[in-house]
Structures are given as C-alpha cells and as structure tokens.
Amino acid sequence: MNKLVSIMLVGASLTAQAQSTKEIMYVGTYSLRGSEGIYVYEFDRKAGSMKPIQSVANAKSPSFLALHSSGHYLYSANEAAAKTENGISAYAIDRATGKLSFLNGQPSLGTGSCHVSIDQTGKTAFVSNYGGGNLAVLPIKADGTLAPATDSVQDTGSGPNAKRQEKAHVHSSTLAPDNRFLYVADLGTDKLNIFDIDVKASKVKPASTPYATVKPGSGPRHFTFHPNGKYAYLVEELISSVAVFSRNAKTGALTLLEDNVKTLPANFTSENTSADIHIDPSGKFLYQSNRGHNSLAIFAIGNDGKLTKVGDQSTEGKTPRNFLIDPKGEFVFVANQDSDNITIFKRDQKTGKLTYTGQSVNVPAPVCVIMASR
C-alpha cells in the first residue's frame, strides 16, 4: 500500500467516525400526566429533529439531570422522593446507543431534591434539597454508583416574601470552572453560599468569603459562569431578573456588578417567575427562561461582563423550565413543563436571536434537557 492510499484510507475512516457521532439527549420530567420518568432521544442535527430511543421508569419526578465527566453515567435528582428514599439515582450509559440502565440510588438527606451537579473529576455529587433547605454531598465510586452521603450543610434563614421565603430553600449548586469552589443558591435567604470543595474526600467547607447576597426578596435560583471564568450570572426567580458578578479566581469571592437586570418587557404586568439561565459557547449571549411570559430573554454580554437586552423569544409552549444550548451553539431546546413539549429553535450566532424551527417533541411535564455525544 503506497503512502497516498494509506492517507486517503485514514482520512475516510476519520470522516466516517465524524459522521457516525451520535448526539444523545436526556430529558428529566415530573411524574405527571403519564410521564414514565427519564426520556432518551437521538438528535438529528441535519433535520433538526429528536428521535425517541428509550423511556426509563422513575416515578419520583426525576426532574433534574447531570452527566458524569466520563460520559459513562447519568444522575437524576428525584424531587418527589421522601427523605429516606433514593433522592438521587445513578444510571449507566450504553456507549453505543446512549440508553440508560439503573445502577443504584441513595437518600439525599432532604426533601424536594431539585438539582444535582457532578464535579469535573467525577468523584463527587452535590444535591440541592429545596424542601429540606440543605445541600448533600455524595461520593461516586469508580463504577459510577453512589455511596452514602459523606457531608451535608443545613441552611437557615428566611426572606421578605412570606409565601416563598419562609425558610431556606436550596435550589442549585454550581461548580466553578476550576472545580475548586461550589456556589449554592438559596432562594429562601437571598444568598449564594460559597464553599471550598474536597472532591477526594467528598467534603465541603465555607470559603474565605462564605457568601454573596442579592436584594432581599430576589430569590436566587440557578447560576452560571461565563466561559472566561471572570463573570457569573444568577437567576433572581422571584423578581424576574439577573444579577451579574465578577469572580476572584483565587478566593472564589463574588463582587456584584449589576443587580435586578430585568428580563421582562416593560409592558408585561402579569405574574412571572424566572427559571433557567445559560450562556452560548462563544460567551457573547445570555439567555434566561421566564414562566408566565413563556419566553427566553436574550442579552448581549459586554467585554465588562454587563448585559444589554437584545429581545425576547416565545418558547412556543407553557411554563419553560430548563433549556439547552447545544455545544455547537446552533440550536436551543426548551422544556415547556405545562404544555408537555420540547420546542427546538435555530440560533443566529451573530445576533443571538432565535427562530422557531417548527419542531416540537411531546414529552409529559419536561423539566430538564441535556445532551451528550457518543
């Protein structure tokens, strides 16, 4: 075989591998209106469509999902589980098909387990318990199974919103890009608690600057980092706004740059609560979901990290919860909880604006959608 033929065969093999790459999507749901639990799809990028592959039985509202860094495992926070039940479940992922098989579960030491995150080494899971107002820390074994919790933090306090802030409500835990700090949003106390993490021991301790605060009554919910790691953005659920922070990479401390950046049009006066937040891969645009207005607010991100409103996009559904910007930045998928559908949008990477593709997938009470490549 001559050198040219050899090169051509290698090139053809690499092309075939690239073409055979599967993009698998996992959808977490509430156990409502006939939902079976977790749904698995294959995304056809050329057609912009989702093909159903599997449904996995879980009757405890596996609402929020997280992938292991290896791509071999998936974890669900089971929001309807009792304190003594498996508030978090582990699943193995079939590398060829993307299908899931149950591994095990562990109690999450609280109720209303609404969020799970996995550290970048894949050794520790962090579970946010909205009902219990606490954070649970669980080791992950080499085979992807969960060990019993090795640490927990009980938050205390309240806020001015008597209906929603009567006590602590831990809503999410987000790892810093350097995997050294964990940021825990408490909707009930209007705080972002900051922890140093020991992923080998699966332990946490308050950072040297242990928390950041926002305006009373804001209701911290979800949190995300800019790709450059210098800036971070917080959903203020109860007042439908965004808070913008700069971050000290050495200490993990946050400095508030902008607070109460409004996500709703000025002429919208009906009830609304904000939910999820994401930044596109280029770091140029930020999106936040609004339940009530049923839209995604779109912002341009300046060089200083601050936000400028670009527009609003209807989600073509009711009560948008989490949404996904695909890793290439080409598509956005929105989980519309109360209209039982996931809607698909094409994204203009220059303007940040979205166009509905007309593609909608029926899923009972979808909450969370994530993607992995096979």
Coordinates of N, CA and C in Angstrom, one line a residue, residues 21-198:
T21 N -20.9 10.0 14.7 CA -21.1 10.5 16.0 C -22.6 10.8 16.3
K22 N -23.0 10.2 17.4 CA -24.4 10.3 17.8 C -24.5 11.4 18.9
E23 N -25.6 12.2 18.8 CA -25.9 13.2 19.8 C -27.1 12.7 20.5
I24 N -26.9 12.4 21.8 CA -28.0 11.8 22.6 C -28.5 12.8 23.6
M25 N -29.8 12.9 23.7 CA -30.4 13.9 24.6 C -31.2 13.1 25.7
Y26 N -31.1 13.6 26.9 CA -31.8 13.1 28.1 C -32.7 14.1 28.7
V27 N -34.0 13.7 28.9 CA -35.0 14.6 29.4 C -35.5 14.2 30.8
G28 N -35.4 15.0 31.8 CA -35.9 14.7 33.1 C -37.3 15.3 33.2
T29 N -38.2 14.7 33.9 CA -39.6 15.1 34.0 C -40.2 15.1 35.4
Y30 N -41.3 15.7 35.5 CA -42.1 15.4 36.7 C -43.0 14.2 36.5
S31 N -43.4 13.5 37.5 CA -44.2 12.3 37.4 C -45.7 12.8 37.3
L32 N -46.0 13.4 36.2 CA -47.4 13.9 36.0 C -47.8 13.5 34.6
R33 N -49.1 13.4 34.4 CA -49.8 13.3 33.1 C -49.2 12.1 32.3
G34 N -48.9 11.0 33.0 CA -48.4 9.8 32.3 C -46.9 9.7 32.1
S35 N -46.2 10.6 32.7 CA -44.7 10.6 32.5 C -44.2 9.3 33.0
E36 N -43.3 8.7 32.3 CA -42.6 7.4 32.8 C -41.4 7.7 33.6
G37 N -40.8 8.9 33.4 CA -39.6 9.2 34.2 C -38.6 10.0 33.3
I38 N -37.5 9.3 32.9 CA -36.5 9.9 32.0 C -36.6 9.4 30.6
Y39 N -36.5 10.4 29.7 CA -36.7 10.0 28.2 C -35.4 10.3 27.5
V40 N -35.1 9.4 26.6 CA -33.8 9.4 25.8 C -34.1 9.6 24.3
Y41 N -33.4 10.5 23.7 CA -33.6 10.8 22.3 C -32.3 10.9 21.6
E42 N -32.3 10.6 20.3 CA -31.2 10.9 19.4 C -31.5 12.2 18.6
F43 N -30.6 13.1 18.6 CA -30.8 14.4 17.8 C -30.2 14.2 16.4
D44 N -31.0 14.5 15.4 CA -30.6 14.5 14.1 C -30.3 16.0 13.7
R45 N -29.0 16.4 13.7 CA -28.7 17.8 13.5 C -29.1 18.3 12.1
K46 N -28.9 17.5 11.1 CA -29.3 17.9 9.8 C -30.7 18.2 9.7
A47 N -31.6 17.4 10.3 CA -33.0 17.6 10.2 C -33.5 18.5 11.3
G48 N -32.7 18.7 12.3 CA -33.1 19.4 13.5 C -34.2 18.8 14.3
S49 N -34.2 17.4 14.4 CA -35.3 16.7 15.0 C -34.8 15.7 16.1
M50 N -35.7 15.3 17.0 CA -35.3 14.4 18.0 C -36.1 13.1 17.8
K51 N -35.3 12.0 17.8 CA -35.9 10.7 17.6 C -35.9 9.9 19.0
P52 N -37.1 9.4 19.4 CA -37.2 8.7 20.7 C -36.4 7.4 20.6
I53 N -35.7 7.1 21.7 CA -34.9 5.9 21.8 C -35.4 5.0 23.0
Q54 N -35.7 5.7 24.1 CA -36.0 4.9 25.3 C -36.7 5.8 26.3
S55 N -37.5 5.1 27.2 CA -38.0 5.8 28.4 C -37.7 4.9 29.5
V56 N -37.3 5.6 30.6 CA -36.7 4.9 31.8 C -37.7 5.1 33.0
A57 N -38.2 4.1 33.6 CA -39.2 4.2 34.6 C -38.6 4.8 35.9
N58 N -39.2 5.9 36.4 CA -38.8 6.5 37.6 C -40.0 7.4 38.0
A59 N -40.7 6.9 39.1 CA -42.0 7.5 39.5 C -41.8 8.6 40.5
K60 N -40.6 9.0 40.8 CA -40.3 10.0 41.8 C -39.9 11.4 41.3
S61 N -40.4 11.7 40.1 CA -40.1 13.0 39.5 C -38.6 13.3 39.3
P62 N -37.9 12.5 38.4 CA -36.5 12.7 38.1 C -36.3 14.0 37.3
S63 N -36.5 15.1 38.0 CA -36.7 16.4 37.3 C -35.4 17.0 36.8
F64 N -34.3 16.8 37.5 CA -33.0 17.5 37.1 C -32.0 16.4 36.9
L65 N -31.2 16.5 35.8 CA -30.2 15.5 35.4 C -28.8 16.1 35.3
A66 N -27.8 15.2 35.5 CA -26.4 15.7 35.3 C -25.6 14.5 34.7
L67 N -24.7 14.8 33.8 CA -23.8 13.8 33.3 C -22.5 13.7 34.0
H68 N -21.9 12.5 34.1 CA -20.6 12.3 34.6 C -19.6 12.8 33.6
S69 N -18.4 13.2 34.1 CA -17.4 13.7 33.2 C -16.9 12.7 32.2
S70 N -17.0 11.4 32.5 CA -16.5 10.3 31.7 C -17.5 10.1 30.5
G71 N -18.7 10.5 30.7 CA -19.8 10.3 29.7 C -20.4 8.9 29.9
H72 N -20.0 8.2 30.9 CA -20.5 6.8 31.1 C -21.7 6.7 32.0
Y73 N -22.0 7.8 32.8 CA -23.0 7.7 33.8 C -23.9 9.0 33.8
L74 N -25.1 8.8 34.2 CA -26.0 9.9 34.3 C -26.7 9.8 35.7
Y75 N -27.0 11.0 36.3 CA -27.6 11.1 37.6 C -28.9 11.9 37.6
S76 N -29.9 11.5 38.4 CA -31.1 12.3 38.4 C -31.4 12.7 39.9
A77 N -31.9 13.9 40.1 CA -32.4 14.3 41.3 C -33.9 14.1 41.3
N78 N -34.3 13.2 42.3 CA -35.7 12.8 42.3 C -36.5 13.6 43.2
E79 N -37.2 14.6 42.7 CA -37.8 15.7 43.5 C -38.9 15.2 44.4
A80 N -39.6 14.1 44.0 CA -40.8 13.6 44.8 C -40.4 12.6 45.8
A81 N -39.1 12.3 45.9 CA -38.6 11.2 46.9 C -38.7 11.7 48.3
A82 N -39.1 10.9 49.2 CA -39.1 11.2 50.6 C -37.7 11.2 51.1
K83 N -37.5 11.7 52.3 CA -36.1 11.9 52.9 C -35.4 10.6 53.0
T84 N -36.1 9.5 53.3 CA -35.5 8.2 53.4 C -35.3 7.4 52.1
E85 N -35.9 7.9 51.0 CA -35.9 7.2 49.7 C -34.7 7.7 48.9
N86 N -34.6 7.1 47.7 CA -33.5 7.5 46.8 C -33.7 8.9 46.2
G87 N -33.2 9.9 46.9 CA -33.4 11.2 46.3 C -32.5 11.5 45.1
I88 N -31.5 10.6 45.0 CA -30.6 10.7 43.8 C -30.4 9.3 43.2
S89 N -30.5 9.2 41.9 CA -30.3 7.9 41.3 C -29.1 8.0 40.3
A90 N -28.4 6.8 40.1 CA -27.3 6.7 39.2 C -27.7 5.7 38.1
Y91 N -27.3 6.1 36.8 CA -27.6 5.2 35.7 C -26.3 5.0 34.8
A92 N -26.1 3.8 34.3 CA -25.1 3.6 33.3 C -25.6 4.0 31.9
I93 N -24.7 4.5 31.1 CA -25.0 4.9 29.7 C -24.3 3.9 28.8
D94 N -25.1 3.3 27.9 CA -24.6 2.4 26.9 C -23.9 3.3 25.9
R95 N -22.6 3.1 25.7 CA -21.8 4.0 24.9 C -22.2 3.9 23.4
A96 N -22.7 2.7 23.0 CA -23.1 2.6 21.6 C -24.4 3.2 21.3
T97 N -25.4 3.1 22.2 CA -26.7 3.6 21.9 C -27.2 4.8 22.7
G98 N -26.5 5.0 23.8 CA -27.0 6.1 24.7 C -28.0 5.7 25.7
K99 N -28.5 4.5 25.6 CA -29.6 4.0 26.5 C -29.1 3.9 28.0
L100 N -30.0 4.0 28.9 CA -29.7 4.0 30.3 C -30.1 2.7 31.0
S101 N -29.3 2.3 32.0 CA -29.7 1.2 32.9 C -29.4 1.6 34.3
F102 N -30.4 1.4 35.2 CA -30.3 1.8 36.6 C -29.1 1.1 37.3
L103 N -28.3 1.9 38.0 CA -27.3 1.3 38.8 C -27.7 1.3 40.3
N104 N -27.9 2.4 40.9 CA -28.4 2.4 42.3 C -28.8 3.8 42.7
G105 N -29.3 4.0 43.9 CA -29.7 5.2 44.4 C -29.3 5.4 45.9
Q106 N -29.4 6.6 46.3 CA -29.1 6.9 47.7 C -30.0 8.0 48.2
P107 N -30.3 8.0 49.5 CA -31.0 9.2 50.1 C -30.2 10.5 49.9
S108 N -30.9 11.5 49.8 CA -30.3 12.8 49.6 C -30.3 13.7 50.8
L109 N -30.7 13.1 51.9 CA -30.7 13.7 53.3 C -31.7 14.9 53.4
G110 N -32.6 15.0 52.4 CA -33.6 16.1 52.5 C -34.7 15.8 51.5
T111 N -35.7 16.7 51.5 CA -36.8 16.5 50.6 C -36.8 17.6 49.5
G112 N -37.5 17.3 48.4 CA -37.5 18.2 47.3 C -36.2 18.3 46.6
S113 N -35.6 17.2 46.3 CA -34.2 17.2 45.7 C -34.4 17.7 44.2
C114 N -34.0 19.0 44.0 CA -34.4 19.6 42.7 C -33.2 19.9 41.8
H115 N -32.0 19.5 42.2 CA -30.8 19.8 41.4 C -29.7 18.9 41.8
V116 N -28.9 18.4 40.8 CA -27.7 17.7 41.1 C -26.6 18.1 40.2
S117 N -25.4 18.2 40.7 CA -24.2 18.6 39.9 C -23.1 17.6 40.2
I118 N -22.2 17.4 39.3 CA -21.1 16.4 39.4 C -19.8 17.2 39.2
D119 N -18.9 17.0 40.1 CA -17.6 17.7 39.9 C -16.8 17.1 38.7
Q120 N -15.9 17.9 38.2 CA -15.2 17.6 37.0 C -14.4 16.3 37.0
T121 N -14.0 15.9 38.2 CA -13.2 14.6 38.3 C -14.2 13.4 38.3
G122 N -15.4 13.7 38.5 CA -16.4 12.6 38.5 C -16.4 11.8 39.8
K123 N -15.9 12.4 40.9 CA -15.8 11.7 42.2 C -16.9 12.1 43.2
T124 N -17.6 13.2 43.0 CA -18.5 13.7 44.0 C -19.7 14.3 43.3
A125 N -20.9 14.0 43.9 CA -22.2 14.6 43.5 C -22.7 15.5 44.6
F126 N -23.3 16.6 44.1 CA -23.8 17.6 45.1 C -25.3 17.7 44.8
V127 N -26.1 17.5 45.8 CA -27.6 17.5 45.6 C -28.2 18.7 46.4
S128 N -29.0 19.5 45.8 CA -29.7 20.6 46.4 C -31.1 20.2 46.8
N129 N -31.5 20.3 48.0 CA -32.8 19.9 48.5 C -33.6 21.2 48.8
Y130 N -34.5 21.5 47.9 CA -35.4 22.7 48.1 C -36.2 22.6 49.3
G131 N -36.9 21.5 49.5 CA -37.8 21.3 50.7 C -37.0 21.3 52.0
G132 N -35.9 20.6 52.0 CA -35.1 20.4 53.2 C -34.2 21.6 53.5
G133 N -34.0 22.5 52.5 CA -33.2 23.7 52.7 C -31.7 23.3 53.0
N134 N -31.3 22.2 52.4 CA -29.9 21.7 52.6 C -29.2 21.2 51.4
L135 N -27.9 21.1 51.5 CA -27.0 20.5 50.5 C -26.5 19.2 51.0
A136 N -26.5 18.2 50.1 CA -26.0 16.9 50.4 C -24.8 16.6 49.5
V137 N -23.7 15.9 50.0 CA -22.5 15.6 49.3 C -22.3 14.1 49.3
L138 N -22.3 13.5 48.1 CA -22.2 12.1 48.0 C -21.0 11.6 47.1
P139 N -20.2 10.7 47.6 CA -19.1 10.2 46.8 C -19.7 9.3 45.6
I140 N -18.9 9.3 44.5 CA -19.2 8.5 43.3 C -18.1 7.5 43.2
K141 N -18.5 6.2 43.2 CA -17.5 5.1 43.1 C -17.0 5.0 41.7
A142 N -15.9 4.2 41.5 CA -15.3 4.1 40.2 C -16.2 3.5 39.2
D143 N -17.2 2.7 39.6 CA -18.2 2.1 38.7 C -19.4 2.9 38.5
G144 N -19.4 4.2 38.9 CA -20.4 5.1 38.7 C -21.5 5.1 39.8
T145 N -21.5 4.1 40.6 CA -22.6 4.0 41.7 C -22.3 5.1 42.7
L146 N -23.4 5.4 43.5 CA -23.3 6.4 44.5 C -23.1 5.7 45.9
A147 N -22.2 6.3 46.7 CA -22.1 5.9 48.1 C -22.9 6.8 48.9
P148 N -23.2 6.3 50.2 CA -24.0 7.2 51.1 C -23.3 8.6 51.3
A149 N -24.1 9.6 51.6 CA -23.6 10.9 51.8 C -22.5 11.0 52.8
T150 N -21.5 11.7 52.5 CA -20.4 11.9 53.5 C -20.4 13.3 54.1
D151 N -21.2 14.2 53.6 CA -21.3 15.6 54.1 C -22.6 16.2 53.8
S152 N -23.0 17.2 54.6 CA -24.2 17.9 54.3 C -24.1 19.3 55.0
V153 N -24.8 20.2 54.4 CA -24.9 21.6 55.0 C -26.3 22.0 55.1
Q154 N -26.8 22.3 56.3 CA -28.2 22.8 56.5 C -28.2 24.3 56.6
D155 N -28.9 24.9 55.7 CA -29.0 26.3 55.6 C -30.2 26.8 56.5
T156 N -30.1 28.0 57.0 CA -31.2 28.6 57.8 C -31.4 30.0 57.4
G157 N -32.6 30.5 57.8 CA -32.9 31.9 57.5 C -34.2 32.0 56.7
S158 N -34.6 33.2 56.4 CA -35.8 33.5 55.6 C -35.6 34.8 54.9
G159 N -36.7 35.2 54.1 CA -36.7 36.4 53.3 C -38.0 37.1 53.4
P160 N -38.1 38.2 52.8 CA -39.3 39.1 52.9 C -40.6 38.5 52.2
N161 N -40.4 37.6 51.3 CA -41.5 37.0 50.6 C -42.1 35.9 51.4
A162 N -43.2 36.2 52.1 CA -43.7 35.2 53.1 C -44.1 33.9 52.5
K163 N -44.6 33.9 51.3 CA -45.1 32.7 50.6 C -43.9 31.8 50.2
R164 N -42.8 32.4 49.7 CA -41.8 31.6 49.1 C -40.5 31.6 49.9
Q165 N -40.4 32.5 50.8 CA -39.1 32.6 51.6 C -39.3 32.5 53.1
E166 N -40.2 31.6 53.5 CA -40.5 31.3 54.9 C -39.3 30.6 55.6
K167 N -38.5 30.0 54.8 CA -37.3 29.3 55.3 C -36.3 29.1 54.2
A168 N -35.2 28.5 54.5 CA -34.2 28.2 53.5 C -34.7 27.3 52.4
H169 N -34.4 27.6 51.2 CA -34.7 26.7 50.1 C -33.5 26.6 49.1
V170 N -32.7 25.6 49.3 CA -31.5 25.4 48.5 C -32.0 25.0 47.1
H171 N -31.6 25.7 46.1 CA -32.2 25.5 44.7 C -31.2 24.9 43.7
S172 N -29.9 25.2 43.9 CA -28.9 24.7 42.9 C -27.5 24.8 43.5
S173 N -26.6 24.0 43.0 CA -25.2 24.0 43.4 C -24.4 23.9 42.1
T174 N -23.6 25.0 41.9 CA -22.8 25.1 40.6 C -21.4 25.1 40.9
L175 N -20.6 24.3 40.2 CA -19.2 24.2 40.3 C -18.5 25.3 39.5
A176 N -17.5 25.9 40.1 CA -16.7 26.9 39.3 C -15.9 26.2 38.2
P177 N -15.5 26.9 37.2 CA -14.8 26.3 36.1 C -13.5 25.6 36.5
D178 N -12.9 26.1 37.6 CA -11.6 25.5 38.1 C -11.9 24.3 39.0
N179 N -13.1 24.0 39.3 CA -13.5 22.8 40.1 C -13.0 23.0 41.6
R180 N -12.7 24.2 42.0 CA -12.3 24.4 43.4 C -13.4 24.9 44.3
F181 N -14.4 25.6 43.8 CA -15.4 26.2 44.6 C -16.8 25.7 44.1
L182 N -17.7 25.7 45.1 CA -19.1 25.4 44.8 C -20.0 26.5 45.2
Y183 N -20.9 26.9 44.3 CA -21.8 28.1 44.6 C -23.2 27.5 44.8
V184 N -23.8 27.8 46.0 CA -25.1 27.2 46.3 C -26.1 28.3 46.5
A185 N -27.1 28.3 45.6 CA -28.1 29.3 45.6 C -29.2 28.9 46.5
D186 N -29.5 29.9 47.5 CA -30.6 29.6 48.4 C -31.7 30.7 48.1
L187 N -32.8 30.2 47.5 CA -34.0 31.1 47.2 C -34.6 31.7 48.4
G188 N -34.6 31.0 49.6 CA -35.2 31.5 50.8 C -34.5 32.6 51.5
T189 N -33.2 32.6 51.4 CA -32.4 33.6 52.2 C -31.7 34.6 51.3
D190 N -31.9 34.6 50.0 CA -31.3 35.6 49.1 C -29.8 35.6 49.2
K191 N -29.2 34.4 49.3 CA -27.7 34.2 49.4 C -27.2 33.2 48.4
L192 N -26.0 33.5 47.9 CA -25.2 32.5 47.2 C -24.1 32.1 48.2
N193 N -24.2 30.9 48.7 CA -23.2 30.4 49.6 C -22.0 29.8 48.8
I194 N -20.8 30.1 49.3 CA -19.6 29.7 48.6 C -18.8 28.7 49.4
F195 N -18.5 27.5 48.8 CA -17.7 26.5 49.6 C -16.5 26.1 48.8
D196 N -15.4 25.9 49.7 CA -14.3 25.1 49.2 C -14.7 23.7 49.1
I197 N -14.2 23.0 48.1 CA -14.6 21.6 48.0 C -13.4 20.7 48.0
D198 N -13.5 19.5 48.6 CA -12.5 18.5 48.6 C -13.2 17.3 47.9

